[in-house]
Amino acid sequence: MVEVDRGLPLEKIEEFSLEELLGMAIKAEIGAAKFYESLAENIDIEVLKEKIRFLAKEEKKHEAFLRKMYRETFPDKEIIFPKEHIGPELQPVARKLEEIEDVIDLYRWAMEAEKIANEFYLKLEDRVDDEKTKRILRSLANMESAHYFTLKADYELLLDWEMYSQMMHIGP
Amino acid sequence: MVEVDRGLPLEKIEEFSLEELLGMAIKAEIGAAKFYESLAENIDIEVLKEKIRFLAKEEKKHEAFLRKMYRETFPDKEIIFPKEHIGPELQPVARKLEEIEDVIDLYRWAMEAEKIANEFYLKLEDRVDDEKTKRILRSLANMESAHYFTLKADYELLLDWEMYSQMMHIGP
């Protein structure tokens, strides 16, 4: 069983400033990238490694987009990283995943985090007026949805491990 | 302006046998892979090429899954490829895409095709009884949703080409 801090519910967004929310988003993207990198490292299923590395790369690009957005919205201001976290806070995977149940658990948490990230960016879009910034936030929301469904597609198959390992020619 | 055959509406699914629908799905995956390969070839935006090639690779895997499903569901039967097509029939891109409007048009068609592919697989799931086959079809449906949102994320940004080219450091 994998334990993950559930974080604050999405509604709590209302209690933070735009600066804090952007800081939170940057922190979450850094965390997600580290999570996916460590997951790829510790998972023994070759077909999944590649996809998870791709997700890590994408989250790093999101971090860069958000940092640029922050610089343009709040020039000359240091980024504030609030200690709070909206939605599950994905932690780096610190050990080899021997049991398929642990992989399934982590996929479930990652899906939940991606789903909330999608909603988070859409809510953030409501908080800004600039059309370009809105567009980037909508695009980020769509990317997180893409991640959600990418994970869900494999999650669905992993639930029947016998079938999956046969399909992917894994194991003896 | 890019012209694409809109194909049959999704409801027409009811008029075909499972064999025909699987044949249609295999044909659609082959077509989608060729479409994405030719799109990657003819698009001059480096950041998009890589993502589109990834989509092509995925559609090829789907074709393989479906062929296996066909063999297992209808052993010793040749695949029937109906001439009909549910949803837009993506054709290979035959020329360099010089105008961003053409890229945007093709993204819009591809998004529509992926959306219908998602619904197609979910409807196909209703037509089969075997739990493993259902699971694979649900997973395919999720993968097509992931493609849809991947395309939509870039589509959103492409609509403001000036911003996009700046963001991606494209052009002079």
XYZ file of C-alpha atoms in Angstrom:
344
model
C 0.000 0.000 0.000
C 1.404 3.374 -1.013
C 0.718 6.362 1.253
C 0.281 9.792 -0.352
C -0.671 13.095 1.293
C -4.053 14.029 -0.182
C -3.349 17.773 -0.028
C -5.978 20.489 0.098
C -9.270 20.191 -1.782
C -9.569 22.238 -4.970
C -12.000 24.767 -3.436
C -9.188 26.068 -1.214
C -7.839 27.784 -4.334
C -10.048 30.748 -3.445
C -7.979 31.433 -0.334
C -4.691 32.008 -2.155
C -3.363 34.901 -4.237
C -2.477 34.437 -7.901
C 1.224 34.664 -6.974
C 0.834 31.890 -4.435
C -1.141 29.727 -6.858
C 1.460 30.095 -9.598
C 4.144 29.224 -7.054
C 2.108 26.187 -6.027
C 1.709 25.144 -9.669
C 5.475 25.434 -10.301
C 6.176 23.393 -7.164
C 3.645 20.774 -8.251
C 5.206 20.467 -11.729
C 8.689 20.063 -10.204
C 7.289 17.394 -7.875
C 5.449 15.619 -10.695
C 8.579 15.506 -12.873
C 10.619 14.040 -9.985
C 7.857 11.559 -9.257
C 7.672 10.332 -12.872
C 11.471 10.151 -13.191
C 11.737 8.049 -10.044
C 8.767 5.929 -11.103
C 10.394 5.182 -14.470
C 13.606 4.312 -12.610
C 11.894 1.904 -10.237
C 9.434 0.166 -12.502
C 10.505 -3.007 -14.253
C 7.994 -2.889 -17.110
C 9.905 -1.646 -20.146
C 6.849 -0.466 -22.162
C 5.771 1.733 -19.258
C 9.224 3.232 -18.572
C 9.260 5.046 -21.909
C 5.814 6.551 -21.482
C 6.518 7.658 -17.920
C 9.787 9.333 -18.981
C 7.799 11.198 -21.608
C 5.430 12.454 -18.882
C 8.421 13.609 -16.788
C 9.780 15.562 -19.768
C 6.413 17.200 -20.316
C 6.081 18.305 -16.678
C 9.509 19.952 -16.956
C 8.279 21.922 -19.961
C 5.212 22.985 -17.973
C 7.493 24.219 -15.189
C 9.356 26.362 -17.737
C 6.080 27.772 -19.168
C 4.887 28.664 -15.673
C 8.156 30.302 -14.661
C 7.974 32.447 -17.789
C 4.352 33.290 -17.003
C 5.343 34.250 -13.462
C 8.174 36.503 -14.671
C 5.844 38.242 -17.100
C 2.978 38.631 -14.642
C 5.082 39.634 -11.642
C 8.305 41.138 -12.983
C 11.110 41.548 -10.432
C 9.295 39.423 -7.868
C 10.778 36.299 -6.330
C 8.597 33.207 -6.697
C 6.785 32.292 -3.476
C 6.433 28.545 -2.912
C 3.598 28.028 -0.418
C 3.919 24.990 1.834
C 0.333 24.017 0.996
C -0.497 21.708 -1.889
C -3.769 21.385 -3.808
C -4.478 17.704 -4.515
C -2.233 14.689 -3.864
C 1.427 15.582 -3.386
C 3.371 13.000 -5.400
C 6.641 12.023 -3.705
C 9.658 10.472 -5.440
C 9.468 6.670 -5.526
C 12.321 5.536 -3.291
C 12.400 1.783 -3.927
C 12.079 -0.825 -6.652
C 8.422 -1.653 -7.249
C 8.281 -5.414 -6.886
C 4.535 -5.816 -6.554
C 2.144 -4.951 -9.360
C -0.277 -3.718 -6.670
C 2.180 -0.942 -5.775
C 2.427 0.100 -9.428
C -1.381 0.147 -9.633
C -1.596 2.236 -6.435
C 0.875 4.793 -7.785
C -0.942 4.980 -11.112
C -4.164 5.672 -9.246
C -2.537 8.516 -7.281
C -0.900 9.956 -10.380
C -4.266 9.892 -12.195
C -5.881 11.722 -9.294
C -3.085 14.321 -9.292
C -3.402 14.863 -13.070
C -7.153 15.232 -12.825
C -6.825 17.870 -10.124
C -4.038 19.607 -12.067
C -6.447 19.902 -15.011
C -9.120 21.484 -12.810
C -6.537 23.664 -11.057
C -5.381 25.211 -14.359
C -8.961 25.820 -15.479
C -9.699 27.599 -12.204
C -6.486 29.587 -12.544
C -7.661 30.631 -16.019
C -10.687 32.272 -14.367
C -8.362 34.264 -12.148
C -6.441 35.986 -14.956
C -7.591 38.557 -17.521
C -4.842 38.507 -20.120
C -5.943 36.479 -23.178
C -2.491 34.980 -23.829
C -2.105 33.824 -20.239
C -5.597 32.333 -20.350
C -4.680 30.447 -23.525
C -1.544 28.946 -21.980
C -3.468 27.871 -18.871
C -6.161 26.208 -21.026
C -3.456 24.446 -22.958
C -1.809 23.248 -19.735
C -5.209 21.975 -18.557
C -5.517 19.947 -21.785
C -2.021 18.513 -21.389
C -2.848 17.297 -17.886
C -6.008 15.669 -19.255
C -3.866 13.948 -21.879
C -1.648 12.627 -19.069
C -4.683 11.465 -17.131
C -5.991 9.393 -20.061
C -2.514 8.093 -20.925
C -2.212 6.754 -17.376
C -5.796 5.497 -17.332
C -5.281 3.461 -20.506
C -2.417 1.531 -18.902
C -4.086 1.407 -15.497
C -7.075 -0.353 -17.068
C -4.802 -3.035 -18.529
C -2.609 -3.384 -15.411
C -5.686 -4.352 -13.390
C -5.628 -7.680 -15.261
C -1.937 -8.351 -14.862
C -2.056 -11.834 -16.350
C -3.557 -10.508 -19.558
C -1.283 -7.461 -19.634
C 1.926 -9.422 -19.211
C 0.811 -11.765 -21.993
C -0.120 -8.854 -24.277
C 3.185 -7.115 -23.718
C 5.225 -10.338 -23.731
C 6.543 -9.708 -20.231
C 7.904 -12.417 -17.998
C 8.619 -16.089 -18.754
C -8.596 24.841 -46.518
C -8.175 21.108 -46.060
C -10.957 18.829 -47.310
C -11.677 15.633 -45.382
C -14.452 13.072 -45.932
C -16.651 13.279 -42.825
C -17.527 9.564 -42.923
C -20.607 7.995 -41.380
C -22.083 9.246 -38.110
C -21.393 7.121 -35.054
C -24.964 5.781 -34.820
C -24.394 3.785 -38.020
C -22.342 1.404 -35.914
C -25.576 -0.470 -35.214
C -25.838 -1.523 -38.860
C -22.534 -3.417 -38.957
C -21.459 -6.782 -37.593
C -18.691 -7.048 -34.995
C -16.385 -8.483 -37.675
C -17.016 -5.499 -39.912
C -16.521 -3.040 -37.058
C -13.207 -4.601 -36.058
C -12.134 -4.478 -39.706
C -13.171 -0.822 -39.824
C -11.215 -0.093 -36.642
C -8.071 -1.777 -38.032
C -8.412 0.194 -41.259
C -8.881 3.424 -39.294
C -5.765 2.776 -37.180
C -3.699 2.082 -40.318
C -5.048 5.299 -41.847
C -4.379 7.314 -38.686
C -0.789 6.072 -38.469
C -0.175 7.006 -42.123
C -1.821 10.365 -41.568
C 0.347 11.199 -38.540
C 3.534 9.979 -40.253
C 2.857 12.160 -43.283
C 1.851 15.084 -41.063
C 5.133 14.839 -39.127
C 6.980 14.692 -42.450
C 5.275 17.792 -43.842
C 5.165 20.032 -40.814
C 8.043 22.411 -40.203
C 7.510 22.905 -36.476
C 10.126 20.759 -34.766
C 8.380 20.545 -31.339
C 5.249 19.181 -33.020
C 7.043 16.621 -35.227
C 8.158 14.584 -32.236
C 4.722 14.476 -30.646
C 3.026 13.564 -33.927
C 5.509 10.730 -34.540
C 4.671 9.446 -31.086
C 0.965 9.403 -32.039
C 1.792 7.469 -35.243
C 3.703 4.868 -33.219
C 0.787 4.493 -30.845
C -1.742 3.954 -33.646
C 0.477 1.191 -35.012
C 0.384 -0.515 -31.628
C -3.412 -0.206 -31.618
C -3.532 -1.870 -35.030
C -1.518 -4.788 -33.623
C -3.808 -5.094 -30.560
C -6.880 -5.119 -32.808
C -5.448 -7.708 -35.202
C -4.727 -9.955 -32.227
C -8.262 -9.355 -30.937
C -9.674 -10.255 -34.364
C -7.638 -13.477 -34.560
C -8.803 -14.511 -31.107
C -12.453 -13.582 -31.673
C -12.733 -14.969 -35.205
C -10.071 -17.642 -35.582
C -9.369 -18.786 -39.154
C -11.345 -15.875 -40.615
C -9.852 -13.342 -42.999
C -10.283 -9.718 -41.892
C -13.046 -7.904 -43.773
C -12.269 -4.247 -44.484
C -15.583 -2.469 -45.152
C -15.418 0.458 -47.537
C -17.423 2.564 -45.054
C -15.745 4.690 -42.438
C -17.191 5.961 -39.160
C -16.049 9.557 -38.565
C -13.557 11.622 -40.594
C -11.267 9.525 -42.784
C -7.800 11.020 -42.368
C -5.790 10.929 -45.611
C -2.000 11.120 -45.863
C -0.740 14.703 -46.086
C 0.753 14.990 -49.584
C 2.456 18.375 -49.472
C 4.559 20.612 -47.226
C 2.324 22.632 -44.922
C 3.371 26.223 -45.549
C 0.407 27.954 -43.930
C -0.299 27.717 -40.227
C -4.031 27.730 -41.135
C -3.572 24.350 -42.859
C -1.864 22.920 -39.788
C -4.722 24.221 -37.642
C -7.303 22.681 -40.027
C -5.596 19.299 -39.895
C -5.349 19.416 -36.122
C -9.061 20.126 -35.968
C -9.829 17.096 -38.177
C -7.466 14.877 -36.245
C -9.103 15.939 -32.971
C -12.525 15.119 -34.399
C -11.280 11.709 -35.576
C -9.757 10.922 -32.161
C -12.933 11.949 -30.383
C -15.015 9.655 -32.562
C -12.457 6.851 -32.192
C -12.901 7.126 -28.410
C -16.697 6.826 -28.714
C -16.376 4.068 -31.319
C -14.321 1.878 -28.960
C -16.725 2.472 -26.088
C -19.638 1.420 -28.294
C -17.680 -1.595 -29.466
C -17.151 -2.506 -25.806
C -20.936 -2.792 -25.458
C -21.008 -5.250 -28.345
C -18.671 -7.829 -26.790
C -19.136 -10.058 -23.754
C -15.648 -11.250 -22.974
C -14.199 -9.311 -20.022
C -10.637 -9.218 -21.425
C -11.787 -7.899 -24.791
C -13.911 -5.276 -23.024
C -10.878 -4.187 -21.007
C -8.705 -3.739 -24.101
C -11.431 -1.733 -25.845
C -11.822 0.529 -22.788
C -8.085 1.016 -22.740
C -8.047 1.876 -26.464
C -10.848 4.383 -25.831
C -8.696 6.047 -23.135
C -5.677 6.167 -25.437
C -7.688 7.966 -28.109
C -8.855 10.452 -25.473
C -5.224 11.021 -24.532
C -4.487 11.748 -28.210
C -7.433 14.109 -28.407
C -6.207 16.186 -25.449
C -2.589 16.080 -26.655
C -3.711 17.586 -29.972
C -6.078 20.020 -28.278
C -3.297 21.396 -26.052
C -1.215 22.333 -29.102
C -4.233 23.400 -31.134
C -5.110 25.934 -28.447
C -1.634 27.463 -28.658
C -1.417 27.330 -32.481
C -4.511 29.550 -32.696
C -2.317 32.408 -31.481
C 0.601 31.753 -33.809
C 2.523 34.881 -32.827
C 2.543 33.831 -29.200
C 3.244 30.191 -30.003
C 6.225 30.905 -32.215
C 7.633 33.177 -29.515
C 7.047 30.589 -26.792
C 8.696 27.829 -28.806
C 11.452 30.082 -30.170
C 10.422 29.404 -33.772
C 11.284 31.660 -36.659
C 13.570 34.699 -36.818
